[in-house]
XYZ file of C-alpha atoms in Angstrom:
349
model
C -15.827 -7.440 -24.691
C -15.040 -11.091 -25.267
C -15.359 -13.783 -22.892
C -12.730 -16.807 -21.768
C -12.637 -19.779 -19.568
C -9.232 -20.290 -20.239
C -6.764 -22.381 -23.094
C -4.177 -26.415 -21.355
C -0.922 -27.244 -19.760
C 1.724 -24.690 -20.230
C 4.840 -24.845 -18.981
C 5.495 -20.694 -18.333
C 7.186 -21.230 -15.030
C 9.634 -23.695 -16.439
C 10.396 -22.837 -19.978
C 14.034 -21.412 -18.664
C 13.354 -18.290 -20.693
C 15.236 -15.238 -19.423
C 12.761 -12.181 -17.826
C 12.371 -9.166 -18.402
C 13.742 -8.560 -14.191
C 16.813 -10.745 -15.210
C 17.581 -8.489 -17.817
C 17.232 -5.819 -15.505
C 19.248 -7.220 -13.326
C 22.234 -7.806 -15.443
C 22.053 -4.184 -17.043
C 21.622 -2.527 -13.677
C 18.441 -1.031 -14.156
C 14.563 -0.843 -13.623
C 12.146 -2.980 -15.310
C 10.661 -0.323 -16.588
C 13.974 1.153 -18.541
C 14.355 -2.642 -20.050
C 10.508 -1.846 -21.001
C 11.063 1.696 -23.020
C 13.896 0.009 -24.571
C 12.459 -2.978 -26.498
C 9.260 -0.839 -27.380
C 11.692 1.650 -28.622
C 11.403 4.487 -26.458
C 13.241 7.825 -26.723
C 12.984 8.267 -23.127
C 16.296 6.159 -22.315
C 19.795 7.545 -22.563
C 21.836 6.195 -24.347
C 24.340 4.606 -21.813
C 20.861 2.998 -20.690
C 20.312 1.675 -23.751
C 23.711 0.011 -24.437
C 23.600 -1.511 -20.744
C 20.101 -2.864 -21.512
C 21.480 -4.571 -25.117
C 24.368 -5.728 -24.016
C 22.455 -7.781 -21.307
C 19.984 -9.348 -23.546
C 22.484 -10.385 -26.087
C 24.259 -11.827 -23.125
C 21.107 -13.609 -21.580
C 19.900 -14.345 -24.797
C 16.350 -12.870 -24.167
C 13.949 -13.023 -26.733
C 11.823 -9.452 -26.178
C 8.504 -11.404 -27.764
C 6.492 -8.130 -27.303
C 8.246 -5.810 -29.002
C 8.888 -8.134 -31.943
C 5.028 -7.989 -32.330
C 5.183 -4.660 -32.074
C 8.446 -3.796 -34.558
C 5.801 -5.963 -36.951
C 3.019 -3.749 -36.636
C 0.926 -7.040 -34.597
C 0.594 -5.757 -30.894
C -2.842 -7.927 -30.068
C -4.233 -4.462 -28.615
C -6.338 -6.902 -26.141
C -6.009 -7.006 -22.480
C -7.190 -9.559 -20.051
C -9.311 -8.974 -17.285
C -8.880 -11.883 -14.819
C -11.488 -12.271 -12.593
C -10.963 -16.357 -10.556
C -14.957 -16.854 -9.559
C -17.936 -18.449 -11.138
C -20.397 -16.696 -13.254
C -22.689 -16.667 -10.917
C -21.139 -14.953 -8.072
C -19.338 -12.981 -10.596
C -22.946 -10.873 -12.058
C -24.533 -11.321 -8.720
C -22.180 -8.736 -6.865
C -21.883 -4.899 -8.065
C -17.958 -4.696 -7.307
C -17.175 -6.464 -10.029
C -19.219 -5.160 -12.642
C -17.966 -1.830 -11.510
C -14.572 -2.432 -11.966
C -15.362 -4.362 -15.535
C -17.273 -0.857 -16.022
C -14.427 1.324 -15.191
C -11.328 -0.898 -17.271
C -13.653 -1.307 -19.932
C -14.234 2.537 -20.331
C -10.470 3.211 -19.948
C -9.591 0.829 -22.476
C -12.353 1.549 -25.106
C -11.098 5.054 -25.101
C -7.963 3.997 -25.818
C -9.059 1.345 -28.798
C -7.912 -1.729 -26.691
C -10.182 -5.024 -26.721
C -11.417 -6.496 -23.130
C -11.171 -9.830 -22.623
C -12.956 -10.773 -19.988
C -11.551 -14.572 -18.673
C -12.889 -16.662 -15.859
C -10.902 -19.114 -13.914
C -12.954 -21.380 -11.660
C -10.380 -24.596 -11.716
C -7.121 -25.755 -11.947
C -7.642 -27.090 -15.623
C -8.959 -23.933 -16.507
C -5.934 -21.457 -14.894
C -3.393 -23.721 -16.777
C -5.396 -23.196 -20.112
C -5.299 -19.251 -19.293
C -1.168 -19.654 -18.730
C -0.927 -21.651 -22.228
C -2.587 -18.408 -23.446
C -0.504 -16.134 -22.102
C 2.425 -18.101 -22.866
C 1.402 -17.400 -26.589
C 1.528 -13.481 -26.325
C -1.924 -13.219 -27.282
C -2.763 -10.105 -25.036
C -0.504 -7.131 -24.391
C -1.181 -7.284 -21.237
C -3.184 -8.417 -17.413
C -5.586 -6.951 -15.219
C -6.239 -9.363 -12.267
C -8.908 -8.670 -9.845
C -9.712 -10.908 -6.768
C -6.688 -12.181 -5.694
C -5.827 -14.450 -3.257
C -2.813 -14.698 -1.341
C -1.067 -17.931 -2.746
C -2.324 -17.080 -6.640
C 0.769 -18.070 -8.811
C -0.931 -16.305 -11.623
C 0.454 -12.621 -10.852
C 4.395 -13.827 -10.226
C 3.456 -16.188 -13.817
C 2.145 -13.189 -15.916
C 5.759 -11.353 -14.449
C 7.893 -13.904 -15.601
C 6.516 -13.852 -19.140
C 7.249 -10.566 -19.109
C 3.787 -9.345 -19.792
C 2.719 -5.810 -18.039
C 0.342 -6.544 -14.787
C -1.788 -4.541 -12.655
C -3.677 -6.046 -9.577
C -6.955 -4.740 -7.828
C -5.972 -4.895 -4.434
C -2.866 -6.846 -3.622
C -1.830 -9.946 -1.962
C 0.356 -8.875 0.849
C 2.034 -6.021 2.175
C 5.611 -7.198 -0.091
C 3.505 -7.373 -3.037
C 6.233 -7.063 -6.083
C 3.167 -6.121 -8.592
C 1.666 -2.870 -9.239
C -1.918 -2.528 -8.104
C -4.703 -0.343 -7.361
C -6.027 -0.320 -4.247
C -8.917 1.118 -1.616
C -7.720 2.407 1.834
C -9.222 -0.965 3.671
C -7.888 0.132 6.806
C -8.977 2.903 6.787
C -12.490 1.714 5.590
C -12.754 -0.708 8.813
C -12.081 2.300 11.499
C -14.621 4.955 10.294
C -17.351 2.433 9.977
C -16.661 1.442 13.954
C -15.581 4.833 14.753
C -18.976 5.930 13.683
C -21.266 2.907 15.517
C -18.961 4.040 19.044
C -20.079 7.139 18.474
C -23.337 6.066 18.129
C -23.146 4.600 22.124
C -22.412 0.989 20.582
C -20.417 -1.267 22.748
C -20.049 -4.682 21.606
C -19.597 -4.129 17.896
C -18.907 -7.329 15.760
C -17.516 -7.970 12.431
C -17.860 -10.160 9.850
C -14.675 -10.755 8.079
C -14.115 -11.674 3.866
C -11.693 -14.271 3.812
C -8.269 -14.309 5.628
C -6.407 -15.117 2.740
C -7.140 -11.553 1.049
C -5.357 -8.608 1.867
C -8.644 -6.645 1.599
C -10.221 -8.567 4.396
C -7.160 -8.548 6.872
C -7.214 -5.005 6.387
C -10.662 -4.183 7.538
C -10.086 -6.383 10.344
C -7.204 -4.337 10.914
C -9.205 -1.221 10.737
C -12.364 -2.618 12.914
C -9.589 -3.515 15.639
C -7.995 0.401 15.415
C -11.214 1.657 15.608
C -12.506 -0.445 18.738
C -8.724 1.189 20.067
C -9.354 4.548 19.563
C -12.775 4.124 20.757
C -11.319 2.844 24.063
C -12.609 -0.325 23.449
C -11.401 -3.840 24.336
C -10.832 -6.116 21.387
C -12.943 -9.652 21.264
C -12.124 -12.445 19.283
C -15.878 -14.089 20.053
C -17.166 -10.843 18.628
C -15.359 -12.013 15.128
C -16.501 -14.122 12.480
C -15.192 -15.480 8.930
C -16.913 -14.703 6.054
C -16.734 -14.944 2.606
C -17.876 -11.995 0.713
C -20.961 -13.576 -0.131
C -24.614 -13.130 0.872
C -24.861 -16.553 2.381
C -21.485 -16.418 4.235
C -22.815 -13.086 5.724
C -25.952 -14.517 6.785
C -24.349 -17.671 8.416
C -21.484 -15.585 9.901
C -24.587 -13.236 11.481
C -26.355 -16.526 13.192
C -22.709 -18.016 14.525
C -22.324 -13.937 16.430
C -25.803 -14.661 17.630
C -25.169 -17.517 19.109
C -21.847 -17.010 20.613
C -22.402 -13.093 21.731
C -26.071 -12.385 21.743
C -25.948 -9.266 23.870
C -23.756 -7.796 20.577
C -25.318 -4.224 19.655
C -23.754 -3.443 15.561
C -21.625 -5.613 13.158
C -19.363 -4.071 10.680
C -19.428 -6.494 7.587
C -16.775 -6.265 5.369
C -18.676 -5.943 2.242
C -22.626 -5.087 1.584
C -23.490 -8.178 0.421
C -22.526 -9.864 3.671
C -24.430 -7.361 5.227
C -27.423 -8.020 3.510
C -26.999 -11.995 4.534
C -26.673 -10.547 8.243
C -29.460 -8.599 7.830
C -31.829 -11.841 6.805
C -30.404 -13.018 9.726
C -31.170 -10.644 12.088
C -34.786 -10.310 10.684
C -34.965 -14.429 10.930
C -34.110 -13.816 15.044
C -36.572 -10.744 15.190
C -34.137 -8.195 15.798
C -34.528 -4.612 14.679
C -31.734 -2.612 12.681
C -30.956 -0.353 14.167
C -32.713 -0.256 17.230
C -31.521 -3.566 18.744
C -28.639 -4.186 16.388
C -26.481 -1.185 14.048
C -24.914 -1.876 10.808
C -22.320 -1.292 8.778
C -21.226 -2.233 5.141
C -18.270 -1.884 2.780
C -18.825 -0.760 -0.989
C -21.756 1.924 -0.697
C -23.158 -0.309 -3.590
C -27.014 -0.653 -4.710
C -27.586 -3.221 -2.148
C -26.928 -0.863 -0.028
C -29.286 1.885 -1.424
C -32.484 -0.881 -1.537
C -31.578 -2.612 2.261
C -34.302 -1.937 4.756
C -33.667 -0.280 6.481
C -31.061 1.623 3.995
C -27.495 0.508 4.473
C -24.708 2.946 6.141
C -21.843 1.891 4.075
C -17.715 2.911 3.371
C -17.361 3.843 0.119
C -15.226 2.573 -2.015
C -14.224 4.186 -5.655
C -14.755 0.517 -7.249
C -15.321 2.265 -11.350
C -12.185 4.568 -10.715
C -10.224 1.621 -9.904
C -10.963 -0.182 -12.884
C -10.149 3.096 -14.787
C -7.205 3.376 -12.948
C -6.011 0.215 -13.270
C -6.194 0.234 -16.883
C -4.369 3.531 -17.407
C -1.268 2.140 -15.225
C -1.454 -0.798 -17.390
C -1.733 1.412 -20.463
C 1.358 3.107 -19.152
C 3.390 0.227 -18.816
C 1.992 -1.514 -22.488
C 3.566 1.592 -23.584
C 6.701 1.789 -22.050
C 6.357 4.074 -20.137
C 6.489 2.659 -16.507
C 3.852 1.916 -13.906
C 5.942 -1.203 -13.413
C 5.949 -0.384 -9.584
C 2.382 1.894 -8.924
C 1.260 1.117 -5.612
C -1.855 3.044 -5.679
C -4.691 3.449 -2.708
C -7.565 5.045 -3.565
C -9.420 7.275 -0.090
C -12.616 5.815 1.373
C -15.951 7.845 2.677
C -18.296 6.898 4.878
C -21.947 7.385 3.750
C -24.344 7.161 6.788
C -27.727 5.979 6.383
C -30.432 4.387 8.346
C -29.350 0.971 9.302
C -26.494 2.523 12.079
């Protein structure tokens, strides 16, 4: 598995190059038919194919990949984009989960990971310079935020993309996914079973689908639990053990007759824990928790963490067989993919 910060300026958004979706466009069908046809498919009929020709001679598109691979010199590499530093990066199990699970997938099918981190601006227009050169066949981005060019860039280049996770609701790439939603309700579905009435949360951030939808969830699952939604009984975090730990001491503060906190991740709960120790407060018989991710932190918490959890290594497998699927032309181009959530209940709630 190699390792990247990125490559310098590119100009992929403005080189005027006809895509792959114009071409699709102008034939009158999917992406993924344009796909099978410039990698040579048999899968295509052949009014399909003529439609698809016609429009590239017409739009003068250059099909860069499968020139490389008419050649015989597909890269067989894949990038794995993952926009945080190192350190937060091998301090939190999610993401060397999913590096476990795409880097299994891909192995078995003789692909190279390239692992690339982009922490700055400098560094993300290196990575498009890259891309721009056709030096991977194709993207795996995890961590996305919701104004991240990077996914609509790696599009318009006409490279195969697969998101963990996605960055709204209209998202035009395929990704992979974890029922979030769903992950929020059964974790306060349980604690109001539990005779908990002022359950808080602590939030990721706002700007990531993941987190509004655990918010979502926690605010179904106060509904169905007949319970009236607070905003004081909210706080933003930031999916890190610090955030969770100041988020914990700001619910103090502001709601200090709260009785359990769903955090949405187990590292923030951890940070909320410290917190709650700091203040003297037992977990759970003062104050119930909750975590997202059913990850080792959870496992080694004291008391033991009750945690949703997530399939984090099958969606890095999964991931990398829809983008295997599309590398070969054979579509994937639209996968919208969410994987089920379990509750695990353990001491903490």
């Amino acid at each position: 598995m190699a390792a990247t910060g990125g490559t310098g300026p590119v100009s992929g958004r403005q080189t005027g190059r006809p895509t792959l979706e114009e071409v699709a466009a102008r034939a009158g069908v999917g992406r993924g038919t344009v796909s099978r046809v410039i990698n040579g498919s048999p899968r295509v009929s052949e009014r399909a194919k003529e439609a698809v020709d016609r429009a590239i001679a017409e739009l003068g598109y250059v099909p860069n990949r499968a020139a490389r691979a008419l050649a015989g010199s597909r890269t067989d590499a894949v990038a794995l984009v993952v926009p945080e530093a190192e350190a937060r990066l091998f301090a939190e199990p999610y993401f060397l989960d999913i590096i476990r699970g795409v880097s299994v997938e891909l192995g078995e099918a003789d692909k190279q990971l390239l692992l690339t981190l982009i922490r700055t601006e400098q560094e993300r227009q290196r990575f498009e310079q890259y891309l721009a050169a056709q030096r991977v066949d194709g993207v795996l981005l995890v961590s996305v935020h919701r104004d991240d060019p990077l996914p609509d860039l790696v599009r318009g280049l006409g490279l195969p993309a697969v998101l963990n996770g996605r960055r709204s609701e209209h998202e035009p790439v395929a990704y992979v996914d974890s029922d979030n939603v769903g992950a929020g309700r059964s974790a306060v579905e349980h604690l109001a079973g539990r005779g908990r009435r002022r359950i808080a949360t602590i939030t990721g951030p706002l700007d990531m689908d993941a987190a509004r939808g655990r918010l979502a969830g926690y605010r179904r699952g106060l509904a169905a639990a007949g319970l009236p939604y607070d905003e004081l009984l909210t706080a933003v975090g930031d999916f890190t053990e610090e955030g969770g730990r100041r988020a914990m001491v700001e619910l103090l503060d502001r709601c200090p007759d709260l009785d359990a906190v769903f955090a949405a991740s187990d590292v923030m709960a951890a940070g909320a824990r410290a917190a709650l120790r700091a203040r003297g407060l037992d977990v759970p018989g003062v104050i119930a928790l909750v975590g997202v991710d059913d990850s080792p932190v959870a496992r080694h918490l004291d008391p033991p963490l009750t945690s949703v959890r997530q399939p984090i290594e099958e969606m890095g497998r999964t991931m990398a067989r829809v983008l295997l699927q599309q590398i070969a032309g054979e579509g994937g181009e639209r996968s919208r993919l969410v994987l089920p959530t379990e509750l695990v209940v353990r001491e903490s709630s």
